[in-house]
Amino acid sequence: MGKYQIIFGRQAVIEAVEASKTITKVFIQRDLNKSSAERLIRTLENATTPIPMFPFKSLTN
């Protein structure tokens, strides 16, 4: 079984995507200020592999 890593922070996720790291899930706080998450969302949308995004609430359920 493979090991999974958890990446925290917008910039860290952006860097991982840009470095072509395999990412399976991205949790984004639903009420996050759009301007602060704009680059992250744009980077995820432009990734060559689809990356499912989940609201932050998914972490607490």
mmCIF file of C-alpha atoms in Angstrom:
data_model
loop_
_atom_site.group_PDB
_atom_site.id
_atom_site.type_symbol
_atom_site.label_atom_id
_atom_site.label_comp_id
_atom_site.label_asym_id
_atom_site.label_seq_id
_atom_site.Cartn_x
_atom_site.Cartn_y
_atom_site.Cartn_z
ATOM 1 C CA MET A 1 0.000 0.000 0.000
ATOM 2 C CA GLY A 2 1.361 3.424 -0.935
ATOM 3 C CA LYS A 3 1.982 6.216 1.498
ATOM 4 C CA TYR A 4 -0.006 9.412 1.316
ATOM 5 C CA GLN A 5 1.181 12.869 2.226
ATOM 6 C CA ILE A 6 -0.942 15.768 3.329
ATOM 7 C CA ILE A 7 -0.051 19.208 2.043
ATOM 8 C CA PHE A 8 -1.275 22.281 3.917
ATOM 9 C CA GLY A 9 -1.531 25.781 2.514
ATOM 10 C CA ARG A 10 -2.440 27.365 -0.792
ATOM 11 C CA GLN A 11 1.121 28.037 -1.924
ATOM 12 C CA ALA A 12 2.288 24.519 -1.045
ATOM 13 C CA VAL A 13 -0.525 22.992 -3.110
ATOM 14 C CA ILE A 14 0.199 25.316 -6.043
ATOM 15 C CA GLU A 15 3.874 24.338 -5.976
ATOM 16 C CA ALA A 16 3.017 20.631 -5.838
ATOM 17 C CA VAL A 17 0.671 20.900 -8.831
ATOM 18 C CA GLU A 18 3.211 22.923 -10.805
ATOM 19 C CA ALA A 19 5.845 20.273 -9.996
ATOM 20 C CA SER A 20 3.510 17.609 -11.469
ATOM 21 C CA LYS A 21 3.026 15.846 -8.139
ATOM 22 C CA THR A 22 0.092 13.445 -7.997
ATOM 23 C CA ILE A 23 -2.740 14.995 -6.009
ATOM 24 C CA THR A 24 -5.960 13.117 -5.352
ATOM 25 C CA LYS A 25 -8.032 15.572 -3.288
ATOM 26 C CA VAL A 26 -7.986 19.246 -2.467
ATOM 27 C CA PHE A 27 -10.078 20.600 0.388
ATOM 28 C CA ILE A 28 -10.962 24.269 0.022
ATOM 29 C CA GLN A 29 -12.847 26.262 2.610
ATOM 30 C CA ARG A 30 -16.181 27.180 1.030
ATOM 31 C CA ASP A 31 -16.274 30.731 2.412
ATOM 32 C CA LEU A 32 -12.643 31.435 1.554
ATOM 33 C CA ASN A 33 -12.086 34.915 0.169
ATOM 34 C CA LYS A 34 -12.156 34.491 -3.611
ATOM 35 C CA SER A 35 -9.198 36.771 -4.231
ATOM 36 C CA SER A 36 -7.014 34.836 -1.805
ATOM 37 C CA ALA A 37 -7.823 31.505 -3.463
ATOM 38 C CA GLU A 38 -7.975 32.685 -7.073
ATOM 39 C CA ARG A 39 -4.489 31.517 -8.079
ATOM 40 C CA LEU A 40 -4.948 28.160 -6.345
ATOM 41 C CA ILE A 41 -8.258 27.500 -8.087
ATOM 42 C CA ARG A 42 -6.880 28.625 -11.464
ATOM 43 C CA THR A 43 -3.837 26.356 -11.024
ATOM 44 C CA LEU A 44 -6.047 23.389 -10.127
ATOM 45 C CA GLU A 45 -8.330 24.012 -13.099
ATOM 46 C CA ASN A 46 -5.342 24.143 -15.461
ATOM 47 C CA ALA A 47 -3.760 20.953 -14.107
ATOM 48 C CA THR A 48 -3.390 18.197 -16.675
ATOM 49 C CA THR A 49 -5.022 15.689 -14.330
ATOM 50 C CA PRO A 50 -8.499 16.404 -12.951
ATOM 51 C CA ILE A 51 -8.291 17.218 -9.259
ATOM 52 C CA PRO A 52 -11.538 16.868 -7.304
ATOM 53 C CA MET A 53 -12.159 19.723 -4.872
ATOM 54 C CA PHE A 54 -14.170 19.367 -1.684
ATOM 55 C CA PRO A 55 -15.552 21.977 0.716
ATOM 56 C CA PHE A 56 -13.725 22.441 4.003
ATOM 57 C CA LYS A 57 -16.762 21.049 5.860
ATOM 58 C CA SER A 58 -15.860 17.610 4.465
ATOM 59 C CA LEU A 59 -12.916 17.549 6.849
ATOM 60 C CA THR A 60 -15.120 17.783 9.918
ATOM 61 C CA ASN A 61 -17.709 15.156 8.972
#
